Amino acid sequence: MTSSDHLPVTPFEERLWAARQDGQDALCLALLRDADLALPITAAAAAGT
């Protein structure tokens, strides 16, 4: 299976996949940027800090 065969399974992946299919590169970049910003917050919450 290649990355292009991957089907979206989370709401984030569904939004990203839909944006890619529609050619909305700016939205893809915004979604990825927001995910990168949220990752440390999510990791801290999971660690209980």
Short mmCIF file of C-alpha atoms in Angstrom, two decimals:
data_model
loop_
_atom_site.label_atom_id
_atom_site.label_comp_id
_atom_site.label_asym_id
_atom_site.label_seq_id
_atom_site.Cartn_x
_atom_site.Cartn_y
_atom_site.Cartn_z
CA MET A 1 0.00 0.00 0.00
CA THR A 2 1.36 3.43 -0.92
CA SER A 3 0.59 6.70 0.80
CA SER A 4 -1.80 7.55 -2.04
CA ASP A 5 -3.75 4.36 -1.25
CA HIS A 6 -4.23 5.39 2.39
CA LEU A 7 -7.85 6.12 3.23
CA PRO A 8 -8.67 8.81 5.80
CA VAL A 9 -9.61 7.39 9.19
CA THR A 10 -9.68 10.41 11.52
CA PRO A 11 -11.61 13.68 11.15
CA PHE A 12 -8.27 15.46 10.63
CA GLU A 13 -7.30 13.05 7.84
CA GLU A 14 -10.73 13.44 6.25
CA ARG A 15 -10.37 17.24 6.14
CA LEU A 16 -6.82 17.01 4.82
CA TRP A 17 -7.76 14.41 2.19
CA ALA A 18 -10.75 16.49 1.02
CA ALA A 19 -8.61 19.61 0.75
CA ARG A 20 -5.99 17.72 -1.28
CA GLN A 21 -8.64 16.31 -3.60
CA ASP A 22 -10.02 19.83 -4.18
CA GLY A 23 -6.56 21.24 -4.89
CA GLN A 24 -6.70 23.52 -1.85
CA ASP A 25 -2.99 23.60 -1.09
CA ALA A 26 -3.26 26.58 1.26
CA LEU A 27 -5.86 24.75 3.36
CA CYS A 28 -3.66 21.63 3.46
CA LEU A 29 -0.74 23.70 4.73
CA ALA A 30 -2.94 25.41 7.33
CA LEU A 31 -4.26 22.06 8.60
CA LEU A 32 -0.75 20.67 8.85
CA ARG A 33 0.53 23.80 10.59
CA ASP A 34 -2.33 23.68 13.09
CA ALA A 35 -1.63 20.00 13.75
CA ASP A 36 2.06 20.76 14.38
CA LEU A 37 1.10 23.51 16.83
CA ALA A 38 -1.38 21.25 18.64
CA LEU A 39 1.01 18.30 19.01
CA PRO A 40 3.00 19.66 22.01
CA ILE A 41 -0.27 20.64 23.73
CA THR A 42 -1.72 17.17 23.15
CA ALA A 43 1.48 15.50 24.34
CA ALA A 44 1.53 17.62 27.51
CA ALA A 45 -2.12 16.81 28.20
CA ALA A 46 -1.46 13.10 27.74
CA ALA A 47 1.48 13.33 30.15
CA GLY A 48 -0.72 15.10 32.69
CA THR A 49 1.36 18.26 32.81
#
